[in-house]
XYZ file of C-alpha atoms in Angstrom:
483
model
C 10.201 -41.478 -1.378
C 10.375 -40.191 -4.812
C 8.835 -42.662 -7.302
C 8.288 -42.216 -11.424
C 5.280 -40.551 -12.313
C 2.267 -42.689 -13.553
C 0.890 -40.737 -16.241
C 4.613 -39.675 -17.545
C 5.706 -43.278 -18.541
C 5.448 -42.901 -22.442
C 8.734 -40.241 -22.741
C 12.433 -41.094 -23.208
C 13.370 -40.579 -19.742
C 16.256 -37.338 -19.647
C 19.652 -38.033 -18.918
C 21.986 -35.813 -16.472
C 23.221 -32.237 -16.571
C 26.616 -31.359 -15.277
C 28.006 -27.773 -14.347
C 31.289 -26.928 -13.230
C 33.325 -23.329 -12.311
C 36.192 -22.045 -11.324
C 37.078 -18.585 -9.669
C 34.202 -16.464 -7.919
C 33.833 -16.942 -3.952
C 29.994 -17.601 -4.744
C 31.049 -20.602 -6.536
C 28.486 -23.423 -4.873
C 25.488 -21.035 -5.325
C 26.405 -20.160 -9.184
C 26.508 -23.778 -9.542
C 23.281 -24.900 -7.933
C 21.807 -21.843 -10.270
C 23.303 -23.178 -13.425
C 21.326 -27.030 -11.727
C 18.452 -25.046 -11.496
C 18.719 -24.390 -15.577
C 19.380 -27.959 -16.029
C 16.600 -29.745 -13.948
C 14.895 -30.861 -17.330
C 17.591 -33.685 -17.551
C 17.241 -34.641 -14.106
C 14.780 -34.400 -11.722
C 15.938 -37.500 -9.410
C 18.654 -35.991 -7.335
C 21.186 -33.297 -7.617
C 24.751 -32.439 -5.417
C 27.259 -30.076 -5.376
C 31.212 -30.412 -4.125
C 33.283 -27.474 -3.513
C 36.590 -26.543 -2.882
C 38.465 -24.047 -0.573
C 41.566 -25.788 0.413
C 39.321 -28.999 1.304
C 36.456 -30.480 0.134
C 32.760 -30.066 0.574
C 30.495 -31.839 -0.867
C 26.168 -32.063 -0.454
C 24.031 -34.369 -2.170
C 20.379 -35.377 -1.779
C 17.157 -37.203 -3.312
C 14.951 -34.530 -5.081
C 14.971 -31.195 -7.241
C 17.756 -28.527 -7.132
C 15.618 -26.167 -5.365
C 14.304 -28.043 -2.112
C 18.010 -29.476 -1.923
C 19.657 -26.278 -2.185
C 17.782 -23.590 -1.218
C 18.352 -23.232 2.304
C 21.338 -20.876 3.144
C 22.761 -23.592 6.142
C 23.020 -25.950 3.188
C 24.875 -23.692 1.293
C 27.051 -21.599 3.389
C 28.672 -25.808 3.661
C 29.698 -25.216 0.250
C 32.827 -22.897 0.743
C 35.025 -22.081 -2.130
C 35.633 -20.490 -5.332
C 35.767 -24.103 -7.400
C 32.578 -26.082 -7.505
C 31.106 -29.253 -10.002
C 27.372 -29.981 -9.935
C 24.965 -32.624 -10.969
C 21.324 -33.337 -12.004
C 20.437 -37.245 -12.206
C 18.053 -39.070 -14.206
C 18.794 -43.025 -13.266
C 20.045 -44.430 -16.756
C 22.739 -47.191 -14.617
C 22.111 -48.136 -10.951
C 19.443 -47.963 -8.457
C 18.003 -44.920 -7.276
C 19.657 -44.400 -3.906
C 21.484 -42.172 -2.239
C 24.993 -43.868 -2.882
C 24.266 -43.442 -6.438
C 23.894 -39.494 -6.213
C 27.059 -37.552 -7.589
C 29.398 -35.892 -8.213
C 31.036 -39.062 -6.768
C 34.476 -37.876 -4.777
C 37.584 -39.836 -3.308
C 40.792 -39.284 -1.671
C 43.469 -40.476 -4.103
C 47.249 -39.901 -3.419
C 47.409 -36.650 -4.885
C 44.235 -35.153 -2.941
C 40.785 -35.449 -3.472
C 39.316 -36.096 -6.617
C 35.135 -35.279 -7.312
C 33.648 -36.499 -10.469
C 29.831 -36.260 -12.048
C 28.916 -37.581 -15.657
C 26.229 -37.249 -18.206
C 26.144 -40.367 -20.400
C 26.536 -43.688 -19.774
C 29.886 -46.246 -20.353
C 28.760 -49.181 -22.381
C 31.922 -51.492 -21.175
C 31.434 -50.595 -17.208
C 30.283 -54.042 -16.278
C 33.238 -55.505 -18.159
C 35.700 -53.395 -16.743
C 34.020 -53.131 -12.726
C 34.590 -56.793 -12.893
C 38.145 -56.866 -13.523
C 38.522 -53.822 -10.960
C 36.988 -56.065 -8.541
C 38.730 -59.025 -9.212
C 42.006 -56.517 -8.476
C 40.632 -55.811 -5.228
C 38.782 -52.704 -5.713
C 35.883 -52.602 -3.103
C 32.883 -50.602 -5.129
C 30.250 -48.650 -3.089
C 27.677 -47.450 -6.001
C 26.254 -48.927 -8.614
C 26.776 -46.482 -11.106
C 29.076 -46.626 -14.105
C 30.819 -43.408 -13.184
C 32.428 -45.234 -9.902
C 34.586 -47.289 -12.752
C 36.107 -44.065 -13.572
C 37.257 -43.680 -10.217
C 38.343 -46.759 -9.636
C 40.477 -46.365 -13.095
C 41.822 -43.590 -11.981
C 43.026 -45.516 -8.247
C 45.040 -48.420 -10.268
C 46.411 -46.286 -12.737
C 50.328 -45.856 -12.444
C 50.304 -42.192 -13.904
C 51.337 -39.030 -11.279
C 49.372 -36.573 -11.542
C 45.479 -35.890 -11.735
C 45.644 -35.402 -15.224
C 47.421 -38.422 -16.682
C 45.778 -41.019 -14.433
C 42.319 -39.225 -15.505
C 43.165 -39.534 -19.139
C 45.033 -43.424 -18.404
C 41.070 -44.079 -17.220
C 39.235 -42.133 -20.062
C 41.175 -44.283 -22.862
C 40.075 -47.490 -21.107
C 36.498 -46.536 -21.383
C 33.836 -46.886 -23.730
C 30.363 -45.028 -24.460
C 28.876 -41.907 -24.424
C 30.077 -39.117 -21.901
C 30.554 -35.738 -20.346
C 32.366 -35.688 -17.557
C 32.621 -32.424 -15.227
C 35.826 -33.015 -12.264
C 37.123 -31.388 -9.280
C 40.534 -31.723 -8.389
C 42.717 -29.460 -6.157
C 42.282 -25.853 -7.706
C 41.175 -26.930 -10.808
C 38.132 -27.939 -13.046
C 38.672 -30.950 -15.518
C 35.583 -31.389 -18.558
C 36.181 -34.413 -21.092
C 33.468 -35.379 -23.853
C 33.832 -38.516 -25.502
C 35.511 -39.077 -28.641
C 32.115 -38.966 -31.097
C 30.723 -36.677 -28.872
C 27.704 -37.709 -28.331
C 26.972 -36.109 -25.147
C 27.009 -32.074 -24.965
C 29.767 -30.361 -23.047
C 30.041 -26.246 -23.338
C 32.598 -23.912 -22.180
C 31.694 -20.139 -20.871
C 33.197 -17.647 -19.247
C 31.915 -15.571 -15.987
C 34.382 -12.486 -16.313
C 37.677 -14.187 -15.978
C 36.053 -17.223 -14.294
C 35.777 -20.355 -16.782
C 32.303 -22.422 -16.552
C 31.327 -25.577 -17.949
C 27.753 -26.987 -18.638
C 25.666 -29.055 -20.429
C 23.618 -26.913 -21.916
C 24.113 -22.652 -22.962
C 20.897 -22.340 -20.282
C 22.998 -22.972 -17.412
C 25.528 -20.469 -18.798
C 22.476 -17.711 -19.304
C 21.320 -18.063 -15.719
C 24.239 -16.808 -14.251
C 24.959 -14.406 -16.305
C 28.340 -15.865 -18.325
C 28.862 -15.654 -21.909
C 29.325 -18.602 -24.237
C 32.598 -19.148 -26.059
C 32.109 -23.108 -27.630
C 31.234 -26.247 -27.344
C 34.028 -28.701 -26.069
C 35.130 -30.510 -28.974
C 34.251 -34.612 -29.551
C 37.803 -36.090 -27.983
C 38.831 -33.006 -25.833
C 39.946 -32.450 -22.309
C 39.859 -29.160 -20.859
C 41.154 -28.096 -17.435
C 40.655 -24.699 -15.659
C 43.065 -23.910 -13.221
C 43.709 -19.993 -12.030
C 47.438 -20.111 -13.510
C 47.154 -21.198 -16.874
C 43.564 -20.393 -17.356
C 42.360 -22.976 -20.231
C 44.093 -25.843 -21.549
C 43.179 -27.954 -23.762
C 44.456 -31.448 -24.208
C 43.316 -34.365 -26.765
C 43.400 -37.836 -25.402
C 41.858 -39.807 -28.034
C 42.483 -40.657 -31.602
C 40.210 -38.115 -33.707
C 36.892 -39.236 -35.162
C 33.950 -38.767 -36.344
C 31.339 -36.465 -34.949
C 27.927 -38.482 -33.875
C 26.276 -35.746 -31.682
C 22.838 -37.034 -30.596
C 20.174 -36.183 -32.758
C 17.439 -36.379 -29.799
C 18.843 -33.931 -27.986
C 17.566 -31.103 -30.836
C 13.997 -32.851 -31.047
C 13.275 -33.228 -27.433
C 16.086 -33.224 -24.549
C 17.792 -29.908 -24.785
C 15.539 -26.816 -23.786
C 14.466 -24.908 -26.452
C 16.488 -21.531 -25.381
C 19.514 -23.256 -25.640
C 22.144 -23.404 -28.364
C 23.270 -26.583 -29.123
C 26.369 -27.676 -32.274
C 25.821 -24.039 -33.641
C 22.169 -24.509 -33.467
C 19.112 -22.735 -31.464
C 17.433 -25.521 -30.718
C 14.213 -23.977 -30.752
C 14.916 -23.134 -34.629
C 16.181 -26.346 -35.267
C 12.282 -27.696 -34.012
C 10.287 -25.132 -36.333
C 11.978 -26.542 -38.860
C 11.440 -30.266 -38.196
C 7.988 -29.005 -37.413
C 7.782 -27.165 -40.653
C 9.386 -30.162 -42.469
C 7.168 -32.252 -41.087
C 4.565 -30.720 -42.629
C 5.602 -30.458 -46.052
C 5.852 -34.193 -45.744
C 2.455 -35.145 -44.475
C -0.179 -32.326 -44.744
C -2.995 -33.093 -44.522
C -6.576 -30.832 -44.240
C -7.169 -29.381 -40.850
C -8.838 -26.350 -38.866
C -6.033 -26.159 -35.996
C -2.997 -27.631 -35.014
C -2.695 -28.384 -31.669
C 0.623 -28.933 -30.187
C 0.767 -31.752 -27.076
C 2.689 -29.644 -24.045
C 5.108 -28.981 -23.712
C 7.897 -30.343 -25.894
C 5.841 -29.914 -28.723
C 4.954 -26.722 -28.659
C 7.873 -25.279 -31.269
C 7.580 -28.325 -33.651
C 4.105 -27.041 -33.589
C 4.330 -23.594 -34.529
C 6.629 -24.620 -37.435
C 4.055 -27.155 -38.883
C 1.066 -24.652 -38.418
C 3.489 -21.625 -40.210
C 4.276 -23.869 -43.039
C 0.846 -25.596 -43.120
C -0.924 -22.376 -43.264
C -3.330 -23.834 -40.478
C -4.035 -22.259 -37.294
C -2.105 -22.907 -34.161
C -4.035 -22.741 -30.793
C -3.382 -24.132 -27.186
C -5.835 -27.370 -27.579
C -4.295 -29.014 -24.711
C -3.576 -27.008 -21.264
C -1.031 -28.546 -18.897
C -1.240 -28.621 -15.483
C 2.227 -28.062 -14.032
C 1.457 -28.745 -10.648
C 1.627 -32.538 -11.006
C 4.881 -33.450 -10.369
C 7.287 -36.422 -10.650
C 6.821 -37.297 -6.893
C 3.288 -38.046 -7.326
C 2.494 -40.753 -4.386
C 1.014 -43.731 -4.741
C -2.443 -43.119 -6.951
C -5.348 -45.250 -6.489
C -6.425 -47.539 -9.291
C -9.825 -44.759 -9.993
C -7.437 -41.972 -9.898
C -4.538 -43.821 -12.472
C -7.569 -44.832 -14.957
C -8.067 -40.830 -15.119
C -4.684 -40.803 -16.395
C -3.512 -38.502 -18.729
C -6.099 -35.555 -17.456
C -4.330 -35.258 -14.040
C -1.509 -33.626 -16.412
C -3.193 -32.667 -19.527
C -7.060 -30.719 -20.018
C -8.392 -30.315 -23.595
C -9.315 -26.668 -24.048
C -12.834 -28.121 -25.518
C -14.073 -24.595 -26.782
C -11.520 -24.780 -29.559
C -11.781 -28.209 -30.408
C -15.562 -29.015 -30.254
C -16.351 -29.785 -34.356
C -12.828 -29.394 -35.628
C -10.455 -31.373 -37.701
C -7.309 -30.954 -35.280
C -3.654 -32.046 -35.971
C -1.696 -33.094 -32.680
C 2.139 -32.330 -33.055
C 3.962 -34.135 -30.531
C 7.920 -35.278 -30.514
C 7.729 -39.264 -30.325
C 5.497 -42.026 -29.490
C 7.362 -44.537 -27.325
C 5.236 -47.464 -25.707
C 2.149 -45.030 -27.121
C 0.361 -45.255 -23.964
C 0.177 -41.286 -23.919
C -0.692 -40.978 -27.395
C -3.749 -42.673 -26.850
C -4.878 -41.205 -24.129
C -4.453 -37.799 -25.942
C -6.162 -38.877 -29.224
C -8.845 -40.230 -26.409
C -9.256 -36.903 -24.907
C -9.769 -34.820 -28.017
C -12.623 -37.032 -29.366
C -14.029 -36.916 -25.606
C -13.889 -32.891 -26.675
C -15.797 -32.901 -29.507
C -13.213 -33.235 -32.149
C -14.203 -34.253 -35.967
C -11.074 -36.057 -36.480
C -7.852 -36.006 -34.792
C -4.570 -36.727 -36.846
C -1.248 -37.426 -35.196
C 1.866 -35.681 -36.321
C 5.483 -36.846 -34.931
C 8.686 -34.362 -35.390
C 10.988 -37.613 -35.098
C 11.354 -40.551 -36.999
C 9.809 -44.178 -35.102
C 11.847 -45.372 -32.077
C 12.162 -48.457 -32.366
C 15.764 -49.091 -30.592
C 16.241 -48.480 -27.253
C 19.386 -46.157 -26.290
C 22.171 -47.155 -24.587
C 24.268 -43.591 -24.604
C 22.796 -42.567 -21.379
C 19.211 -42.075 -22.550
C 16.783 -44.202 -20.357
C 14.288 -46.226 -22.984
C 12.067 -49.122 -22.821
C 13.484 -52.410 -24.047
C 13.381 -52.767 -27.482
C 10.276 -55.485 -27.418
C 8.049 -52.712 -25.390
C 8.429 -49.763 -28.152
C 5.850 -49.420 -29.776
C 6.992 -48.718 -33.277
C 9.700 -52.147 -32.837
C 6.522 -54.252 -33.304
C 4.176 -52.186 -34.862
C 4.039 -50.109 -38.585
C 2.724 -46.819 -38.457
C -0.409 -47.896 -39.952
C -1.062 -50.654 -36.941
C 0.379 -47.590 -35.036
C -1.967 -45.754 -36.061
C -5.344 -48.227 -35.131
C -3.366 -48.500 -31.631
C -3.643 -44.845 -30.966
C -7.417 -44.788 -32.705
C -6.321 -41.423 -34.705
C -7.244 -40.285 -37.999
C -3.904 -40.383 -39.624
C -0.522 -40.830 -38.189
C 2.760 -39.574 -39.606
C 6.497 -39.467 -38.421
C 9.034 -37.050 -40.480
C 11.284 -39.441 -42.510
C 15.160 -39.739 -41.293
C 16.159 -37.731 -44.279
C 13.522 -35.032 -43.504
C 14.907 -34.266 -40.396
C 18.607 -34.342 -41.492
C 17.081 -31.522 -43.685
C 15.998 -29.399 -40.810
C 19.461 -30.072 -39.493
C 20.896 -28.354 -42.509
C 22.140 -31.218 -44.370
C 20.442 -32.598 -47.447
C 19.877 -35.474 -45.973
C 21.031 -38.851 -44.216
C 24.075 -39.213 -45.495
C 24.550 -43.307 -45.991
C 26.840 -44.767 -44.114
C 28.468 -41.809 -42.217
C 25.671 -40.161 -40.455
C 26.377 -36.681 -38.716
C 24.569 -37.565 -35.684
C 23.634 -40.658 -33.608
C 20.357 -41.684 -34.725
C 20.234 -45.558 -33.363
C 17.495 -45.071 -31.470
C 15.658 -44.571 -34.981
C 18.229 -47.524 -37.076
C 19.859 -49.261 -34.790
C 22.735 -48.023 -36.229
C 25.188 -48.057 -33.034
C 28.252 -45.703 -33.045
C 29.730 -47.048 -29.932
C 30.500 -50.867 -29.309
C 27.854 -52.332 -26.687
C 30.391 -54.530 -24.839
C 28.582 -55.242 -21.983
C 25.079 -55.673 -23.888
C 26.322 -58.083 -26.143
C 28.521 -59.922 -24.134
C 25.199 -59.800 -22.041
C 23.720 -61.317 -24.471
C 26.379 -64.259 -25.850
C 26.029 -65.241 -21.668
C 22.155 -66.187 -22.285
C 22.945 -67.383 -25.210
C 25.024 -69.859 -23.858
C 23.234 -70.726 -20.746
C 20.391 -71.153 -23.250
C 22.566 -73.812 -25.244
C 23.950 -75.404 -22.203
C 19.883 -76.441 -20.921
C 19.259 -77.394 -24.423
């Protein structure tokens, strides 16, 4: 059974990756390929459904390769349309019945759907579905999509899809597979990343530009905030927009740790994009070192740009074992207390009688932090200072990024100073909101129309939270009514 990793607790949890083509014969394999490039936002369980005239679809518990890596699995997945899906559990139990691309029959042929993001009004609305008679058989929020889609009086594919997308609320990219055709919608602030490549003549669509490199297709844009695009072999792309136009609120997390850093994300490599919150970073809290020593691996490039702007030297402190996966089974309480060393080794010749400066990308419940900071003294370290290339998370995320409640983040309850005695380091410092709007290219935050979505760092929610707060105004009541 695949469980969460012990000693990986203290990281915003990844979201999904989606990937979708139209056109080559090979189109299942290119898909679980482009997977394969995506497995950083999902390493729960992955499927693929394909289309040849019917359906085929193939979904499973695990990583991309052991799922699809046998050629009987994938000579299943005939056709030259295909949608694909990583998973990282942000709604619903992990289970089987949970693992998309979800697919239906509808009236008009089969329908296949998978979905980065999560709807923040999909309790609300699965309850009036229900109450119409709708029988459920996940508990994901994607199913309400479906189920949209069922009651909706609209013809064809495309109208009851966009009758459903209206009626929804949150943060999403949505890959579909309908009868010789490919369907991508982002939501309206975008939030969520969507891109569009081409193969040749064959149109692809991914989460990230890494899926598009794998395969060998070229990038032509991101899908715009609010816009529907379907590939079908007659009329190529078309684009259609469904919503009102707003605002862009692209999340800001996905540039300091979600994305990989060889893609491009809003115009941006995102690998730049972390030099410079690294280098930022440092020209807002330097402070006198011998090395800086980046935690692995996500803060490797925030690292680089620190030690380049810091004039300190960088050097691989900490070595990471990659062989400790998230299917870990079932530690003993000896081998759990040894924690953070099953994943992480300090390389103690460099350290032994040095001032070092850890770069890392966020403290969360700070577990991690402290085992690190732990680790380096246990190598001989003279002091150890902590250096974060994002601002404190102290909200939790409810756009499809899996975080702690709000009570068991560590900077919710805590100032960086008591932060700071937590973690038993040196120094601690976080780059300031406006210093990483900087790195961004903007001058800085700007007031009350931010470019990006940044809650998890203000609290400062783009996207009504129907179901949380209606959520809440329940217990509230109940609450009242013992009183």
């Amino acid at each position: 059974m695949l469980t969460t990793h012990p000693f990986d607790d203290d990281k915003l949890r990844e979201e999904c990756g989606v990937f979708g083509i139209l056109g080559p014969q090979d189109a299942a394999a290119l898909a679980a390929l482009g997977l394969h490039a995506l497995q950083h936002r999902g390493q729960e369980a992955a499927g693929i459904v394909s289309f040849d005239g019917d359906f085929h679809a193939h979904r499973s518990m695990g990583q991309v390769g052991d799922i699809f890596g046998s050629e009987q699995v994938m000579r299943t997945l005939k056709g030259d349309a295909a949608i694909g899906h990583v998973r990282y559990a942000t709604t619903g139990e992990t289970a089987l019945r949970n693992v998309q691309p979800l697919y239906a029959e509808f009236e008009f042929g089969g329908f296949a759907v998978a979905h980065n993001g999560n709807l923040t009004n999909a309790l609300q609305l699965r309850r009036q579905l229900v109450r119409r008679g709708c029988l459920f058989q996940s508990t994901t929020d994607t199913e309400v999509i479906i189920h949209l889609m069922a009651t909706s009086r609209g013809g064809s594919v495309i109208d009851r899809l966009v009758e459903a997308v209206r009626q929804v609320e949150g943060a999403y990219s949505l890959v579909c597979l309908a009868k010789d055709m490919v369907i991508g919608v982002r939501d309206p602030l975008g939030v969520r990343p969507l891109v569009l490549g081409m193969l040749g003549d064959a149109p692809v669509l991914a989460s990230e530009t890494v899926a598009l490199d794998i395969i060998g297709a070229d990038f032509v844009r991101d899908i715009e905030p609010g816009e529907m695009v379907v590939l079908d072999k007659k009329n190529g792309v078309t684009s259609l927009r469904p919503f009102t136009p707003q605002g862009t609120r692209f999340c800001v997390f996905e540039f300091i740790y979600f994305a990989r850093p060889d893609s491009f994300v809003e115009g941006h490599s995102v690998y730049d994009v972390r030099k410079k919150i690294g280098a930022e970073l440092a020209r807002e809290s330097h402070v006198d070192a011998d090395l800086i020593i980046p935690v692995p691996d996500s803060g490797v490039p925030a690292a680089l740009g620190y030690a380049e702007e810091s004039r300190i030297p960088f050097d691989l402190g900490i070595i990471r074992n990659h062989y400790v996966g998230r299917t870990f089974i079932q530690p003993t309480d000896k081998i759990r207390h040894l924690g953070v060393k099953l994943k992480h080794n300090a390389n103690r010749h460099f350290i032994e009688g040095k001032r070092v400066v850890l770069v890392d990308d966020s403290i969360v419940r700070g577990t991690t932090s402290v085992k690190i900071v732990e680790m380096m003294r246990q190598a001989g370290a003279k002091e150890v200072h902590m250096r974060i290339s994002s601002p404190p998370t102290n909200n939790s995320c409810f756009y499809g990024i899996d975080t702690p409640e709000k009570e068991k983040l560590l900077a919710h309850k805590n100032t960086v100073e008591q932060m700071r005695e937590y973690i038993k380091a040196d120094s601690l410092a976080f780059i300031s909101l406006d210093g990483l709007y900087k790195a961004l290219g903007h001058a800085k935050r700007d007031g009350d129309i931010p470019q990006y979505c940044d809650a998890c760092f203000t609290g400062d929610y783009p996207i009504a939270l129907t179901d949380y707060d209606a959520g809440r105004a329940e217990v509230s009541y109940l609450a009242e009514r013992r009183a």
